[in-house]
Coordinates of C-alpha atoms in Angstrom, one line a residue:
M294 CA 11.4 6.9 9.5
T295 CA 13.1 10.2 11.2
T296 CA 11.5 11.1 14.6
E297 CA 9.7 14.5 13.4
S298 CA 7.5 12.0 11.6
F299 CA 7.0 9.6 14.2
L300 CA 5.9 12.1 16.8
A301 CA 3.4 13.7 14.8
A302 CA 2.4 9.9 13.9
L303 CA 1.6 9.9 17.9
E304 CA 0.3 12.8 18.3
R305 CA -2.5 12.1 15.4
F306 CA -2.1 8.8 17.5
V307 CA -3.4 9.9 20.6
S308 CA -6.2 12.9 18.6
R309 CA -8.1 9.7 17.6
R310 CA -7.3 7.7 20.6
G311 CA -7.0 9.0 23.4
L312 CA -4.0 9.3 25.5
P313 CA -2.1 5.9 25.7
N314 CA -1.1 4.6 29.4
T315 CA 2.0 2.2 27.7
I316 CA 4.1 2.8 24.7
Y317 CA 5.5 -0.9 23.5
S318 CA 8.9 -0.7 20.7
D319 CA 11.7 -2.0 19.4
N320 CA 14.7 -0.1 19.6
G321 CA 14.4 1.2 16.3
S322 CA 15.9 5.0 16.2
I323 CA 13.0 6.3 16.0
F324 CA 11.6 5.3 19.0
I325 CA 14.9 5.5 21.5
G326 CA 14.9 9.3 19.7
A327 CA 11.5 10.0 19.9
S328 CA 11.0 8.6 24.1
N329 CA 15.0 11.1 24.8
V330 CA 12.1 13.6 22.9
L331 CA 9.4 13.5 25.6
S332 CA 12.2 12.9 28.6
H333 CA 14.1 15.8 28.3
S334 CA 11.3 18.1 28.2
Q335 CA 10.3 19.7 31.2
K336 CA 6.9 20.5 30.4
L337 CA 5.8 16.5 29.0
L338 CA 7.9 15.0 31.3
N339 CA 5.3 16.2 34.5
F340 CA 2.6 15.6 32.1
A341 CA 3.6 12.0 31.4
N342 CA 4.0 11.8 35.2
L343 CA 1.0 12.7 35.9
N344 CA -1.0 10.2 33.6
S345 CA 2.0 6.8 33.8
I346 CA 3.1 7.5 31.0
R347 CA 5.2 4.8 30.1
W348 CA 7.5 4.2 27.4
R349 CA 8.5 0.4 27.5
F350 CA 11.7 -1.0 24.9
I351 CA 13.0 -4.7 24.5
A352 CA 16.2 -5.7 24.7
P353 CA 18.2 -5.2 21.5
R354 CA 18.7 -7.2 19.3
S355 CA 15.8 -9.6 20.2
P356 CA 13.4 -9.0 18.0
H357 CA 11.0 -12.2 18.5
Q358 CA 10.2 -10.0 21.4
G359 CA 8.1 -8.4 20.1
G360 CA 6.9 -11.0 18.0
I361 CA 3.4 -10.3 18.8
W362 CA 2.8 -6.9 17.0
E363 CA 4.9 -7.7 13.6
A364 CA 3.4 -10.9 13.4
A365 CA 0.4 -8.9 13.1
V366 CA 2.1 -6.2 10.6
K367 CA 3.1 -9.4 9.1
A368 CA 0.4 -10.4 8.4
G369 CA -2.1 -7.2 7.2
K370 CA 0.5 -6.4 5.1
A371 CA 1.4 -9.6 3.0
C372 CA -2.3 -9.3 2.4
L373 CA -2.1 -5.3 1.1
L374 CA 0.3 -5.8 -0.6
K375 CA -1.6 -9.3 -2.5
A376 CA -4.6 -7.3 -2.8
I377 CA -3.1 -4.1 -4.2
G378 CA -1.3 -6.0 -7.1
N379 CA -0.2 -3.9 -10.0
Q380 CA -2.6 -0.7 -9.0
T381 CA -1.4 2.7 -8.3
L382 CA -3.3 4.5 -6.1
N383 CA -3.2 8.1 -4.6
F384 CA -2.5 10.0 -1.3
S385 CA -6.6 9.9 -0.8
E386 CA -6.9 6.6 -1.7
F387 CA -4.1 4.8 -0.2
N388 CA -5.2 6.3 3.2
T389 CA -8.7 5.5 2.6
V390 CA -7.7 0.8 2.3
L391 CA -5.8 1.2 5.5
S392 CA -8.2 3.2 7.3
K393 CA -10.9 -0.1 6.2
V394 CA -7.9 -2.3 7.0
E395 CA -6.9 -1.0 10.7
A396 CA -11.1 -1.5 11.0
I397 CA -11.2 -5.1 9.1
L398 CA -8.2 -6.2 12.3
N399 CA -10.2 -4.5 14.7
S400 CA -13.4 -6.6 13.8
R401 CA -11.8 -10.1 14.9
P402 CA -13.2 -11.8 16.9
I403 CA -11.5 -12.8 20.1
S404 CA -14.7 -14.1 22.4
Y405 CA -18.0 -13.6 22.6
R406 CA -20.6 -11.8 24.4
N407 CA -25.1 -12.7 24.8
V408 CA -26.8 -10.0 24.1
N409 CA -30.5 -10.3 24.3
Q410 CA -30.2 -14.6 23.8
D411 CA -27.9 -14.0 21.1
L412 CA -24.7 -15.1 20.4
E413 CA -21.7 -11.2 19.1
P414 CA -17.9 -11.4 18.9
L415 CA -15.8 -9.5 21.0
T416 CA -13.8 -7.5 19.4
P417 CA -11.2 -5.6 19.5
G418 CA -13.2 -2.6 17.8
H419 CA -15.0 -3.3 21.5
F420 CA -12.2 -1.8 23.2
L421 CA -11.8 0.9 20.9
V422 CA -15.5 2.4 20.4
G423 CA -17.4 0.6 22.6
G424 CA -19.8 -1.9 20.0
S425 CA -18.7 -3.4 17.0
L426 CA -16.6 -1.5 14.1
L427 CA -19.1 -1.3 10.6
E428 CA -19.2 -1.1 7.3
T429 CA -21.0 2.0 5.8
P430 CA -24.0 0.7 3.9
I431 CA -23.3 1.9 0.2
S432 CA -24.7 0.6 -2.5
D433 CA -23.1 -2.6 -4.6
D434 CA -25.2 -1.3 -7.3
H435 CA -22.8 -1.0 -10.8
S436 CA -26.7 0.8 -11.4
I437 CA -25.6 4.1 -9.2
K438 CA -23.0 6.2 -10.7
L439 CA -19.7 6.0 -8.9
N440 CA -16.6 6.1 -10.5
S441 CA -14.0 3.6 -11.7
R442 CA -11.3 4.8 -8.9
F443 CA -14.2 4.7 -6.1
R444 CA -14.5 0.9 -7.1
L445 CA -11.2 0.4 -7.2
W446 CA -10.6 0.9 -3.8
R447 CA -13.1 -0.8 -3.1
N448 CA -11.8 -3.9 -5.2
I449 CA -9.0 -3.7 -3.5
V450 CA -10.3 -3.4 -0.1
D451 CA -12.8 -6.4 -0.8
S452 CA -9.8 -8.6 -1.3
F453 CA -8.1 -7.8 1.3
W454 CA -10.9 -8.6 3.7
Q455 CA -11.4 -12.4 1.8
S456 CA -7.2 -13.5 2.2
W457 CA -7.2 -11.9 5.3
R458 CA -10.1 -13.8 6.8
H459 CA -9.5 -16.6 4.7
D460 CA -5.2 -16.6 6.3
Y461 CA -7.1 -15.6 10.2
L462 CA -9.1 -19.0 10.3
N463 CA -6.6 -20.4 9.4
Q464 CA -4.6 -20.0 12.3
L465 CA -7.3 -20.1 14.3
Q466 CA -7.8 -23.5 13.2
T467 CA -4.2 -25.2 12.8
R468 CA -4.0 -29.0 12.0
F469 CA -1.1 -30.9 12.6
K470 CA -0.6 -34.1 10.8
W471 CA -3.0 -37.5 13.1
K472 CA 0.5 -38.1 15.1
E473 CA -2.0 -35.5 17.4
K474 CA -4.3 -35.1 19.2
F475 CA -6.7 -32.3 19.5
P476 CA -9.5 -31.7 22.3
N477 CA -13.2 -32.5 20.4
L478 CA -15.5 -29.9 20.0
K479 CA -18.9 -30.0 22.8
V480 CA -21.2 -28.8 23.8
D481 CA -22.4 -25.4 24.0
D482 CA -18.6 -24.5 22.2
V483 CA -19.2 -21.4 20.1
V484 CA -17.6 -20.7 17.6
L485 CA -16.6 -19.4 14.3
V486 CA -18.6 -20.6 11.4
N487 CA -16.8 -20.6 8.3
S488 CA -20.0 -19.7 5.3
P489 CA -17.5 -18.5 1.9
N490 CA -18.3 -15.2 0.6
E491 CA -19.5 -13.5 4.7
R492 CA -20.0 -9.8 3.9
S493 CA -16.3 -7.9 5.0
M494 CA -16.2 -7.7 8.7
Y495 CA -19.2 -10.0 9.8
W496 CA -18.8 -13.2 12.6
P497 CA -21.0 -15.0 12.0
L498 CA -20.9 -17.1 15.6
G499 CA -23.0 -20.1 16.7
R500 CA -23.4 -22.5 19.7
I501 CA -23.2 -25.5 19.4
I502 CA -26.0 -27.8 21.0
E503 CA -25.3 -31.3 19.3
V504 CA -22.1 -33.8 18.5
F505 CA -21.3 -36.6 16.6
P506 CA -18.8 -38.6 17.5
D507 CA -17.7 -42.2 15.6
K508 CA -16.9 -45.1 16.5
E509 CA -13.5 -44.4 17.8
G510 CA -14.7 -41.0 19.0
V511 CA -13.7 -38.5 17.5
V512 CA -16.4 -35.7 17.4
R513 CA -16.5 -35.0 13.1
N514 CA -19.8 -34.0 12.5
V515 CA -21.8 -31.2 15.4
M516 CA -25.7 -29.5 15.7
V517 CA -24.7 -25.8 15.5
K518 CA -26.6 -22.9 16.4
T519 CA -27.2 -19.3 14.9
K520 CA -29.7 -16.3 14.9
D521 CA -30.3 -17.9 11.4
G522 CA -31.6 -21.3 11.6
I523 CA -29.5 -24.5 13.1
F524 CA -27.8 -26.6 10.8
K525 CA -25.5 -29.3 10.3
R526 CA -21.7 -28.6 9.8
A527 CA -18.3 -31.0 9.8
V528 CA -16.1 -29.9 12.2
Q529 CA -13.8 -28.5 9.4
K530 CA -16.3 -25.5 9.1
L531 CA -15.7 -24.2 12.2
V532 CA -13.1 -22.4 14.5
L533 CA -13.0 -22.3 18.3
L534 CA -13.1 -18.4 19.0
P535 CA -9.4 -17.8 20.6
V536 CA -10.5 -16.8 24.1
N537 CA -14.0 -19.1 24.1
D538 CA -14.9 -19.4 27.9

């Protein structure tokens, strides 16, 4: 919570992700202090101008203008606190858990793309590393000798995944009371298939190939084609992608 600690965090970010084009933030004193440090250093100022770095603050006393990032932090923090509970992690364990949480958040599907006739989620990870972020292939077989602390943080990450995935899908599938009408799912819509106990960072996609409306014209069941086959599903088990076209 100091200017120096934020500048160190910015150094770590640039080292991992590259130089940002624009920095958005609220008017916290650490951000204003960091902005002043950068702008008053002639060397960094010239470098910033050369690379078109801009720092944009939201209006003072207007936290709602940072709603996009505040909502993401709130959702992630709530699920993380729930997953950790009363456990105490050392620095290495907590740092690893946070890295896994970052990967899970950046694995969320925002649209899709066709790859070799298969549907693949388009995620923030594609813009960061050029492809999907994947789990490390470590077996959960308990016959393999791994100490209890290793399994502890792995269980925390699994718990976070289940909790955050549930919340994220509910957010995409917000439904109000029957007074409100929503567009029906239709043929060729690409959807997320909500399967319980799905492995971490895996988001199964399917394409609707047939719909079954009731006598009032409301589609309640559909046939969906996935890479594992064709299944009949209720619309409550399917989630339309945030950006579907």
